[in-house]
């Protein structure tokens, strides 16, 4: 009975999203129903034993409070600080200066879709060092996104292309890669260099072509013509900025400061200083305020411009963080009612050959990541049985392992409740559904590439 109830709730959530109901209210309401049903049916209590508030209704909101506190503690400051700096840089004209400085070489590329190849490669490299998909995407929304938009790339295409490489969790700093390497007792660098790299290289050869074809098709279907939009984004930025204020050319360097801090003070360059994203963001804003005070010879004016930082933090909290919390609450309901464990149990029950079981497990992980919006949870759930699959079928453990790891990131990047999707959608005035429509075909193509490569390489 709980399965029918779950399917009905998930169906209503999907319908509500397509009909553009308020997503926060939709997901919180769905989470309430799932958690309440799980508790009343004796499947799982809302809160662990001994932590109840004394009434089911209050337990439901205590669960919401706990999720909110956890989410704000983990990523709240990171996202708020990035969004604040991005809004501030736009307000003082630094984003405008960056677009101007890069417009000549970028605009020299007559076909803006060719730029998508460079973007996928660039973001893939960045993701090796800045391993948070949401954090990296938000950083690039403040730097790379305006450049692409001014070159004539549509908002949906630009956002999707920025997000797509964050599905390929490649590199020694990725949590899933570390978990995978530990599972089969392989040194992390050996795992990355000798096993992940060939998959990453193949994806970077094939998916850029798929992405160009898909985004061009979608743009044409939307009636978007890149030629009509080239150079318009810079005009928009200039209209938003004070026309009497001529922005110095060196302001184009200010949006790059966070990357300088994050790379310059990383463990690869300088181990004596520990750098985090919030520290990099606040250091950037400090330098910017000082420059503004010196430039205008007015501390008051520099401080008044700081209002833009506050607006940016408020915007990201009101739109993105609240949606992430609502999505996690919905995910908690799915977990409590047993939907995720049912997926795992069903996957384990299939009696197939090695290639078949890899396809089925990868499919279930992709589906789990899609439903929950998390790339880590499904990996942690399925990874322990990888050695068992290898033993039972007498296959190389890398055959099931690599597709499982890739499937988690791919499923997350197709999920409208994933934090990274919610974040970039909010920053570009799009809906999460708009974004996942654009990532869907490149992501499914990525999964096919990984599965075929795994079977060829390790069967």
PDB file of N, CA and C in Angstrom, residues 206-302:
ATOM      1  N   UNK A 206      32.979  12.868 -26.695  1.00  0.00           N
ATOM      2  CA  UNK A 206      31.657  12.581 -27.269  1.00  0.00           C
ATOM      3  C   UNK A 206      30.585  13.570 -26.840  1.00  0.00           C
ATOM      4  N   UNK A 207      30.518  13.870 -25.535  1.00  0.00           N
ATOM      5  CA  UNK A 207      29.399  14.659 -25.005  1.00  0.00           C
ATOM      6  C   UNK A 207      29.380  16.096 -25.525  1.00  0.00           C
ATOM      7  N   UNK A 208      30.519  16.768 -25.747  1.00  0.00           N
ATOM      8  CA  UNK A 208      30.439  18.113 -26.329  1.00  0.00           C
ATOM      9  C   UNK A 208      29.679  18.155 -27.651  1.00  0.00           C
ATOM     10  N   UNK A 209      29.847  17.125 -28.480  1.00  0.00           N
ATOM     11  CA  UNK A 209      29.128  17.066 -29.757  1.00  0.00           C
ATOM     12  C   UNK A 209      27.639  16.855 -29.506  1.00  0.00           C
ATOM     13  N   UNK A 210      27.323  15.917 -28.599  1.00  0.00           N
ATOM     14  CA  UNK A 210      25.922  15.661 -28.243  1.00  0.00           C
ATOM     15  C   UNK A 210      25.285  16.934 -27.686  1.00  0.00           C
ATOM     16  N   UNK A 211      26.034  17.629 -26.837  1.00  0.00           N
ATOM     17  CA  UNK A 211      25.506  18.839 -26.197  1.00  0.00           C
ATOM     18  C   UNK A 211      25.202  19.927 -27.223  1.00  0.00           C
ATOM     19  N   UNK A 212      26.104  20.127 -28.178  1.00  0.00           N
ATOM     20  CA  UNK A 212      25.880  21.142 -29.209  1.00  0.00           C
ATOM     21  C   UNK A 212      24.622  20.831 -30.021  1.00  0.00           C
ATOM     22  N   UNK A 213      24.505  19.574 -30.445  1.00  0.00           N
ATOM     23  CA  UNK A 213      23.344  19.171 -31.250  1.00  0.00           C
ATOM     24  C   UNK A 213      22.050  19.353 -30.466  1.00  0.00           C
ATOM     25  N   UNK A 214      22.051  18.929 -29.202  1.00  0.00           N
ATOM     26  CA  UNK A 214      20.838  18.998 -28.378  1.00  0.00           C
ATOM     27  C   UNK A 214      20.472  20.441 -28.051  1.00  0.00           C
ATOM     28  N   UNK A 215      21.434  21.235 -27.634  1.00  0.00           N
ATOM     29  CA  UNK A 215      21.129  22.625 -27.261  1.00  0.00           C
ATOM     30  C   UNK A 215      20.675  23.433 -28.481  1.00  0.00           C
ATOM     31  N   UNK A 216      21.298  23.196 -29.627  1.00  0.00           N
ATOM     32  CA  UNK A 216      20.872  23.908 -30.840  1.00  0.00           C
ATOM     33  C   UNK A 216      19.435  23.522 -31.194  1.00  0.00           C
ATOM     34  N   UNK A 217      19.132  22.238 -31.090  1.00  0.00           N
ATOM     35  CA  UNK A 217      17.767  21.772 -31.374  1.00  0.00           C
ATOM     36  C   UNK A 217      16.761  22.425 -30.425  1.00  0.00           C
ATOM     37  N   UNK A 218      17.080  22.462 -29.134  1.00  0.00           N
ATOM     38  CA  UNK A 218      16.179  23.052 -28.141  1.00  0.00           C
ATOM     39  C   UNK A 218      16.023  24.557 -28.354  1.00  0.00           C
ATOM     40  N   UNK A 219      17.122  25.228 -28.678  1.00  0.00           N
ATOM     41  CA  UNK A 219      17.056  26.676 -28.937  1.00  0.00           C
ATOM     42  C   UNK A 219      16.140  26.974 -30.124  1.00  0.00           C
ATOM     43  N   UNK A 220      16.306  26.195 -31.179  1.00  0.00           N
ATOM     44  CA  UNK A 220      15.464  26.393 -32.357  1.00  0.00           C
ATOM     45  C   UNK A 220      14.001  26.119 -32.039  1.00  0.00           C
ATOM     46  N   UNK A 221      13.763  25.099 -31.237  1.00  0.00           N
ATOM     47  CA  UNK A 221      12.391  24.769 -30.833  1.00  0.00           C
ATOM     48  C   UNK A 221      11.787  25.900 -30.008  1.00  0.00           C
ATOM     49  N   UNK A 222      12.626  26.570 -29.204  1.00  0.00           N
ATOM     50  CA  UNK A 222      12.167  27.713 -28.395  1.00  0.00           C
ATOM     51  C   UNK A 222      12.074  29.002 -29.199  1.00  0.00           C
ATOM     52  N   UNK A 223      12.525  28.954 -30.461  1.00  0.00           N
ATOM     53  CA  UNK A 223      12.504  30.151 -31.300  1.00  0.00           C
ATOM     54  C   UNK A 223      13.634  31.114 -30.997  1.00  0.00           C
ATOM     55  N   UNK A 224      14.726  30.592 -30.411  1.00  0.00           N
ATOM     56  CA  UNK A 224      15.861  31.441 -30.049  1.00  0.00           C
ATOM     57  C   UNK A 224      16.877  31.484 -31.176  1.00  0.00           C
ATOM     58  N   UNK A 225      17.285  32.685 -31.572  1.00  0.00           N
ATOM     59  CA  UNK A 225      18.304  32.879 -32.610  1.00  0.00           C
ATOM     60  C   UNK A 225      19.520  33.561 -31.976  1.00  0.00           C
ATOM     61  N   UNK A 226      20.663  32.867 -31.878  1.00  0.00           N
ATOM     62  CA  UNK A 226      21.856  33.443 -31.232  1.00  0.00           C
ATOM     63  C   UNK A 226      22.284  34.774 -31.842  1.00  0.00           C
ATOM     64  N   UNK A 227      22.136  34.913 -33.156  1.00  0.00           N
ATOM     65  CA  UNK A 227      22.579  36.138 -33.829  1.00  0.00           C
ATOM     66  C   UNK A 227      21.811  37.363 -33.337  1.00  0.00           C
ATOM     67  N   UNK A 228      20.556  37.158 -32.959  1.00  0.00           N
ATOM     68  CA  UNK A 228      19.733  38.277 -32.493  1.00  0.00           C
ATOM     69  C   UNK A 228      20.102  38.722 -31.079  1.00  0.00           C
ATOM     70  N   UNK A 229      20.841  37.871 -30.364  1.00  0.00           N
ATOM     71  CA  UNK A 229      21.114  38.146 -28.951  1.00  0.00           C
ATOM     72  C   UNK A 229      22.572  38.508 -28.681  1.00  0.00           C
ATOM     73  N   UNK A 230      23.434  38.419 -29.707  1.00  0.00           N
ATOM     74  CA  UNK A 230      24.860  38.695 -29.497  1.00  0.00           C
ATOM     75  C   UNK A 230      25.077  40.147 -29.085  1.00  0.00           C
ATOM     76  N   UNK A 231      25.806  40.341 -27.999  1.00  0.00           N
ATOM     77  CA  UNK A 231      26.120  41.679 -27.519  1.00  0.00           C
ATOM     78  C   UNK A 231      25.024  42.311 -26.678  1.00  0.00           C
ATOM     79  N   UNK A 232      23.857  41.694 -26.616  1.00  0.00           N
ATOM     80  CA  UNK A 232      22.723  42.284 -25.892  1.00  0.00           C
ATOM     81  C   UNK A 232      22.916  42.212 -24.372  1.00  0.00           C
ATOM     82  N   UNK A 233      23.610  41.175 -23.904  1.00  0.00           N
ATOM     83  CA  UNK A 233      23.753  41.014 -22.453  1.00  0.00           C
ATOM     84  C   UNK A 233      24.617  42.124 -21.871  1.00  0.00           C
ATOM     85  N   UNK A 234      25.635  42.545 -22.610  1.00  0.00           N
ATOM     86  CA  UNK A 234      26.472  43.653 -22.147  1.00  0.00           C
ATOM     87  C   UNK A 234      25.651  44.938 -22.088  1.00  0.00           C
ATOM     88  N   UNK A 235      24.803  45.136 -23.072  1.00  0.00           N
ATOM     89  CA  UNK A 235      23.925  46.304 -23.050  1.00  0.00           C
ATOM     90  C   UNK A 235      23.025  46.282 -21.821  1.00  0.00           C
ATOM     91  N   UNK A 236      22.542  45.107 -21.482  1.00  0.00           N
ATOM     92  CA  UNK A 236      21.685  44.963 -20.302  1.00  0.00           C
ATOM     93  C   UNK A 236      22.456  45.317 -19.028  1.00  0.00           C
ATOM     94  N   UNK A 237      23.693  44.827 -18.925  1.00  0.00           N
ATOM     95  CA  UNK A 237      24.521  45.131 -17.753  1.00  0.00           C
ATOM     96  C   UNK A 237      24.797  46.636 -17.662  1.00  0.00           C
ATOM     97  N   UNK A 238      25.058  47.252 -18.805  1.00  0.00           N
ATOM     98  CA  UNK A 238      25.342  48.687 -18.813  1.00  0.00           C
ATOM     99  C   UNK A 238      24.116  49.508 -18.411  1.00  0.00           C
ATOM    100  N   UNK A 239      22.939  49.037 -18.790  1.00  0.00           N
ATOM    101  CA  UNK A 239      21.711  49.725 -18.410  1.00  0.00           C
ATOM    102  C   UNK A 239      21.467  49.625 -16.905  1.00  0.00           C
ATOM    103  N   UNK A 240      21.859  48.482 -16.321  1.00  0.00           N
ATOM    104  CA  UNK A 240      21.669  48.282 -14.882  1.00  0.00           C
ATOM    105  C   UNK A 240      22.676  49.084 -14.072  1.00  0.00           C
ATOM    106  N   UNK A 241      23.792  49.442 -14.702  1.00  0.00           N
ATOM    107  CA  UNK A 241      24.855  50.166 -13.998  1.00  0.00           C
ATOM    108  C   UNK A 241      24.702  51.666 -14.216  1.00  0.00           C
ATOM    109  N   UNK A 242      25.205  52.458 -13.284  1.00  0.00           N
ATOM    110  CA  UNK A 242      25.152  53.924 -13.360  1.00  0.00           C
ATOM    111  C   UNK A 242      25.918  54.404 -14.602  1.00  0.00           C
ATOM    112  N   UNK A 243      25.199  55.013 -15.540  1.00  0.00           N
ATOM    113  CA  UNK A 243      25.813  55.447 -16.797  1.00  0.00           C
ATOM    114  C   UNK A 243      26.898  56.511 -16.602  1.00  0.00           C
ATOM    115  N   UNK A 244      26.820  57.269 -15.505  1.00  0.00           N
ATOM    116  CA  UNK A 244      27.800  58.333 -15.257  1.00  0.00           C
ATOM    117  C   UNK A 244      29.093  57.782 -14.670  1.00  0.00           C
ATOM    118  N   UNK A 245      29.081  56.533 -14.291  1.00  0.00           N
ATOM    119  CA  UNK A 245      30.247  55.918 -13.649  1.00  0.00           C
ATOM    120  C   UNK A 245      31.007  55.073 -14.675  1.00  0.00           C
ATOM    121  N   UNK A 246      32.170  55.528 -15.088  1.00  0.00           N
ATOM    122  CA  UNK A 246      33.005  54.778 -16.026  1.00  0.00           C
ATOM    123  C   UNK A 246      33.846  53.783 -15.231  1.00  0.00           C
ATOM    124  N   UNK A 247      33.588  52.510 -15.463  1.00  0.00           N
ATOM    125  CA  UNK A 247      34.257  51.464 -14.679  1.00  0.00           C
ATOM    126  C   UNK A 247      35.676  51.260 -15.194  1.00  0.00           C
ATOM    127  N   UNK A 248      36.688  51.271 -14.314  1.00  0.00           N
ATOM    128  CA  UNK A 248      38.078  51.036 -14.742  1.00  0.00           C
ATOM    129  C   UNK A 248      38.243  49.642 -15.338  1.00  0.00           C
ATOM    130  N   UNK A 249      39.145  49.514 -16.292  1.00  0.00           N
ATOM    131  CA  UNK A 249      39.360  48.234 -16.950  1.00  0.00           C
ATOM    132  C   UNK A 249      39.824  47.140 -16.009  1.00  0.00           C
ATOM    133  N   UNK A 250      40.607  47.527 -14.968  1.00  0.00           N
ATOM    134  CA  UNK A 250      41.133  46.489 -14.064  1.00  0.00           C
ATOM    135  C   UNK A 250      40.044  45.835 -13.222  1.00  0.00           C
ATOM    136  N   UNK A 251      38.836  46.410 -13.222  1.00  0.00           N
ATOM    137  CA  UNK A 251      37.718  45.794 -12.498  1.00  0.00           C
ATOM    138  C   UNK A 251      37.374  44.413 -13.075  1.00  0.00           C
ATOM    139  N   UNK A 252      37.806  44.170 -14.315  1.00  0.00           N
ATOM    140  CA  UNK A 252      37.568  42.859 -14.928  1.00  0.00           C
ATOM    141  C   UNK A 252      38.282  41.746 -14.162  1.00  0.00           C
ATOM    142  N   UNK A 253      39.305  42.106 -13.392  1.00  0.00           N
ATOM    143  CA  UNK A 253      40.054  41.115 -12.614  1.00  0.00           C
ATOM    144  C   UNK A 253      39.351  40.750 -11.305  1.00  0.00           C
ATOM    145  N   UNK A 254      38.461  41.611 -10.840  1.00  0.00           N
ATOM    146  CA  UNK A 254      37.830  41.378  -9.535  1.00  0.00           C
ATOM    147  C   UNK A 254      37.015  40.081  -9.478  1.00  0.00           C
ATOM    148  N   UNK A 255      36.216  39.735 -10.519  1.00  0.00           N
ATOM    149  CA  UNK A 255      35.484  38.464 -10.444  1.00  0.00           C
ATOM    150  C   UNK A 255      36.381  37.232 -10.414  1.00  0.00           C
ATOM    151  N   UNK A 256      37.648  37.417 -10.801  1.00  0.00           N
ATOM    152  CA  UNK A 256      38.580  36.284 -10.829  1.00  0.00           C
ATOM    153  C   UNK A 256      39.249  36.080  -9.463  1.00  0.00           C
ATOM    154  N   UNK A 257      39.158  37.077  -8.580  1.00  0.00           N
ATOM    155  CA  UNK A 257      39.818  37.000  -7.271  1.00  0.00           C
ATOM    156  C   UNK A 257      39.478  35.726  -6.478  1.00  0.00           C
ATOM    157  N   UNK A 258      38.199  35.303  -6.419  1.00  0.00           N
ATOM    158  CA  UNK A 258      37.909  34.079  -5.654  1.00  0.00           C
ATOM    159  C   UNK A 258      38.696  32.870  -6.145  1.00  0.00           C
ATOM    160  N   UNK A 259      38.858  32.748  -7.465  1.00  0.00           N
ATOM    161  CA  UNK A 259      39.615  31.626  -8.014  1.00  0.00           C
ATOM    162  C   UNK A 259      41.099  31.741  -7.664  1.00  0.00           C
ATOM    163  N   UNK A 260      41.614  32.974  -7.644  1.00  0.00           N
ATOM    164  CA  UNK A 260      43.013  33.195  -7.256  1.00  0.00           C
ATOM    165  C   UNK A 260      43.227  32.728  -5.822  1.00  0.00           C
ATOM    166  N   UNK A 261      42.321  33.098  -4.942  1.00  0.00           N
ATOM    167  CA  UNK A 261      42.425  32.677  -3.538  1.00  0.00           C
ATOM    168  C   UNK A 261      42.322  31.155  -3.412  1.00  0.00           C
ATOM    169  N   UNK A 262      41.338  30.562  -4.090  1.00  0.00           N
ATOM    170  CA  UNK A 262      41.092  29.129  -3.939  1.00  0.00           C
ATOM    171  C   UNK A 262      42.223  28.287  -4.504  1.00  0.00           C
ATOM    172  N   UNK A 263      42.826  28.726  -5.618  1.00  0.00           N
ATOM    173  CA  UNK A 263      43.929  27.977  -6.208  1.00  0.00           C
ATOM    174  C   UNK A 263      45.269  28.361  -5.586  1.00  0.00           C
ATOM    175  N   UNK A 264      45.464  29.657  -5.375  1.00  0.00           N
ATOM    176  CA  UNK A 264      46.740  30.133  -4.846  1.00  0.00           C
ATOM    177  C   UNK A 264      47.033  29.645  -3.445  1.00  0.00           C
ATOM    178  N   UNK A 265      45.984  29.440  -2.660  1.00  0.00           N
ATOM    179  CA  UNK A 265      46.174  28.984  -1.281  1.00  0.00           C
ATOM    180  C   UNK A 265      45.659  27.558  -1.080  1.00  0.00           C
ATOM    181  N   UNK A 266      45.603  26.789  -2.171  1.00  0.00           N
ATOM    182  CA  UNK A 266      45.214  25.384  -2.057  1.00  0.00           C
ATOM    183  C   UNK A 266      46.396  24.574  -1.539  1.00  0.00           C
ATOM    184  N   UNK A 267      46.138  23.342  -1.153  1.00  0.00           N
ATOM    185  CA  UNK A 267      47.200  22.484  -0.603  1.00  0.00           C
ATOM    186  C   UNK A 267      48.276  22.179  -1.632  1.00  0.00           C
ATOM    187  N   UNK A 268      47.929  22.300  -2.932  1.00  0.00           N
ATOM    188  CA  UNK A 268      48.920  22.016  -3.981  1.00  0.00           C
ATOM    189  C   UNK A 268      49.956  23.128  -4.094  1.00  0.00           C
ATOM    190  N   UNK A 269      49.594  24.339  -3.642  1.00  0.00           N
ATOM    191  CA  UNK A 269      50.485  25.493  -3.793  1.00  0.00           C
ATOM    192  C   UNK A 269      51.076  25.931  -2.458  1.00  0.00           C
ATOM    193  N   UNK A 270      50.198  26.063  -1.449  1.00  0.00           N
ATOM    194  CA  UNK A 270      50.649  26.569  -0.158  1.00  0.00           C
ATOM    195  C   UNK A 270      49.898  25.849   0.963  1.00  0.00           C
ATOM    196  N   UNK A 271      50.572  24.942   1.618  1.00  0.00           N
ATOM    197  CA  UNK A 271      49.930  24.131   2.643  1.00  0.00           C
ATOM    198  C   UNK A 271      49.789  24.857   3.976  1.00  0.00           C
ATOM    199  N   UNK A 272      50.529  25.943   4.152  1.00  0.00           N
ATOM    200  CA  UNK A 272      50.513  26.629   5.447  1.00  0.00           C
ATOM    201  C   UNK A 272      49.228  27.409   5.695  1.00  0.00           C
ATOM    202  N   UNK A 273      48.456  27.682   4.633  1.00  0.00           N
ATOM    203  CA  UNK A 273      47.208  28.434   4.767  1.00  0.00           C
ATOM    204  C   UNK A 273      46.054  27.558   4.289  1.00  0.00           C
ATOM    205  N   UNK A 274      45.011  27.498   5.090  1.00  0.00           N
ATOM    206  CA  UNK A 274      43.821  26.739   4.711  1.00  0.00           C
ATOM    207  C   UNK A 274      42.786  27.700   4.139  1.00  0.00           C
ATOM    208  N   UNK A 275      42.351  27.422   2.920  1.00  0.00           N
ATOM    209  CA  UNK A 275      41.407  28.310   2.240  1.00  0.00           C
ATOM    210  C   UNK A 275      40.086  27.593   2.018  1.00  0.00           C
ATOM    211  N   UNK A 276      38.990  28.252   2.367  1.00  0.00           N
ATOM    212  CA  UNK A 276      37.654  27.727   2.097  1.00  0.00           C
ATOM    213  C   UNK A 276      36.916  28.722   1.198  1.00  0.00           C
ATOM    214  N   UNK A 277      35.816  28.293   0.644  1.00  0.00           N
ATOM    215  CA  UNK A 277      35.052  29.175  -0.246  1.00  0.00           C
ATOM    216  C   UNK A 277      34.523  30.401   0.488  1.00  0.00           C
ATOM    217  N   UNK A 278      33.913  30.265   1.672  1.00  0.00           N
ATOM    218  CA  UNK A 278      33.453  31.477   2.372  1.00  0.00           C
ATOM    219  C   UNK A 278      34.588  32.463   2.663  1.00  0.00           C
ATOM    220  N   UNK A 279      35.774  31.943   3.048  1.00  0.00           N
ATOM    221  CA  UNK A 279      36.913  32.829   3.312  1.00  0.00           C
ATOM    222  C   UNK A 279      37.330  33.543   2.030  1.00  0.00           C
ATOM    223  N   UNK A 280      37.365  32.804   0.913  1.00  0.00           N
ATOM    224  CA  UNK A 280      37.734  33.407  -0.374  1.00  0.00           C
ATOM    225  C   UNK A 280      36.737  34.495  -0.768  1.00  0.00           C
ATOM    226  N   UNK A 281      35.468  34.232  -0.526  1.00  0.00           N
ATOM    227  CA  UNK A 281      34.428  35.206  -0.884  1.00  0.00           C
ATOM    228  C   UNK A 281      34.529  36.472  -0.034  1.00  0.00           C
ATOM    229  N   UNK A 282      34.692  36.296   1.262  1.00  0.00           N
ATOM    230  CA  UNK A 282      34.757  37.462   2.159  1.00  0.00           C
ATOM    231  C   UNK A 282      36.056  38.239   1.965  1.00  0.00           C
ATOM    232  N   UNK A 283      37.123  37.539   1.606  1.00  0.00           N
ATOM    233  CA  UNK A 283      38.379  38.236   1.292  1.00  0.00           C
ATOM    234  C   UNK A 283      38.211  39.070   0.030  1.00  0.00           C
ATOM    235  N   UNK A 284      37.494  38.529  -0.943  1.00  0.00           N
ATOM    236  CA  UNK A 284      37.225  39.253  -2.192  1.00  0.00           C
ATOM    237  C   UNK A 284      36.408  40.504  -1.929  1.00  0.00           C
ATOM    238  N   UNK A 285      35.360  40.365  -1.134  1.00  0.00           N
ATOM    239  CA  UNK A 285      34.487  41.520  -0.872  1.00  0.00           C
ATOM    240  C   UNK A 285      35.243  42.597  -0.102  1.00  0.00           C
ATOM    241  N   UNK A 286      36.151  42.181   0.768  1.00  0.00           N
ATOM    242  CA  UNK A 286      36.962  43.141   1.527  1.00  0.00           C
ATOM    243  C   UNK A 286      37.839  43.972   0.590  1.00  0.00           C
ATOM    244  N   UNK A 287      38.517  43.287  -0.322  1.00  0.00           N
ATOM    245  CA  UNK A 287      39.375  43.982  -1.288  1.00  0.00           C
ATOM    246  C   UNK A 287      38.554  44.917  -2.162  1.00  0.00           C
ATOM    247  N   UNK A 288      37.391  44.448  -2.595  1.00  0.00           N
ATOM    248  CA  UNK A 288      36.529  45.267  -3.461  1.00  0.00           C
ATOM    249  C   UNK A 288      36.051  46.529  -2.754  1.00  0.00           C
ATOM    250  N   UNK A 289      35.660  46.399  -1.496  1.00  0.00           N
ATOM    251  CA  UNK A 289      35.198  47.562  -0.736  1.00  0.00           C
ATOM    252  C   UNK A 289      36.344  48.562  -0.557  1.00  0.00           C
ATOM    253  N   UNK A 290      37.545  48.071  -0.291  1.00  0.00           N
ATOM    254  CA  UNK A 290      38.712  48.949  -0.148  1.00  0.00           C
ATOM    255  C   UNK A 290      38.999  49.688  -1.459  1.00  0.00           C
ATOM    256  N   UNK A 291      38.936  48.962  -2.571  1.00  0.00           N
ATOM    257  CA  UNK A 291      39.180  49.582  -3.881  1.00  0.00           C
ATOM    258  C   UNK A 291      38.133  50.652  -4.168  1.00  0.00           C
ATOM    259  N   UNK A 292      36.876  50.338  -3.857  1.00  0.00           N
ATOM    260  CA  UNK A 292      35.796  51.303  -4.079  1.00  0.00           C
ATOM    261  C   UNK A 292      35.992  52.555  -3.215  1.00  0.00           C
ATOM    262  N   UNK A 293      36.416  52.362  -1.964  1.00  0.00           N
ATOM    263  CA  UNK A 293      36.621  53.501  -1.056  1.00  0.00           C
ATOM    264  C   UNK A 293      37.753  54.392  -1.555  1.00  0.00           C
ATOM    265  N   UNK A 294      38.831  53.770  -2.052  1.00  0.00           N
ATOM    266  CA  UNK A 294      39.970  54.539  -2.574  1.00  0.00           C
ATOM    267  C   UNK A 294      39.591  55.230  -3.874  1.00  0.00           C
ATOM    268  N   UNK A 295      38.894  54.507  -4.741  1.00  0.00           N
ATOM    269  CA  UNK A 295      38.527  55.053  -6.044  1.00  0.00           C
ATOM    270  C   UNK A 295      37.626  56.278  -5.921  1.00  0.00           C
ATOM    271  N   UNK A 296      36.628  56.199  -5.054  1.00  0.00           N
ATOM    272  CA  UNK A 296      35.674  57.305  -4.903  1.00  0.00           C
ATOM    273  C   UNK A 296      36.058  58.277  -3.772  1.00  0.00           C
ATOM    274  N   UNK A 297      37.151  57.903  -3.059  1.00  0.00           N
ATOM    275  CA  UNK A 297      37.568  58.703  -1.909  1.00  0.00           C
ATOM    276  C   UNK A 297      36.396  58.923  -0.950  1.00  0.00           C
ATOM    277  N   UNK A 298      35.635  57.852  -0.777  1.00  0.00           N
ATOM    278  CA  UNK A 298      34.451  57.942   0.083  1.00  0.00           C
ATOM    279  C   UNK A 298      34.155  56.568   0.688  1.00  0.00           C
ATOM    280  N   UNK A 299      34.375  56.454   1.979  1.00  0.00           N
ATOM    281  CA  UNK A 299      34.050  55.207   2.678  1.00  0.00           C
ATOM    282  C   UNK A 299      32.545  54.992   2.669  1.00  0.00           C
ATOM    283  N   UNK A 300      31.795  56.092   2.798  1.00  0.00           N
ATOM    284  CA  UNK A 300      30.340  55.978   2.841  1.00  0.00           C
ATOM    285  C   UNK A 300      29.797  55.357   1.546  1.00  0.00           C
ATOM    286  N   UNK A 301      30.295  55.828   0.396  1.00  0.00           N
ATOM    287  CA  UNK A 301      29.815  55.289  -0.874  1.00  0.00           C
ATOM    288  C   UNK A 301      30.174  53.814  -1.011  1.00  0.00           C
ATOM    289  N   UNK A 302      31.377  53.461  -0.595  1.00  0.00           N
ATOM    290  CA  UNK A 302      31.797  52.056  -0.648  1.00  0.00           C
ATOM    291  C   UNK A 302      30.906  51.190   0.226  1.00  0.00           C
TER     292      UNK A 302
END
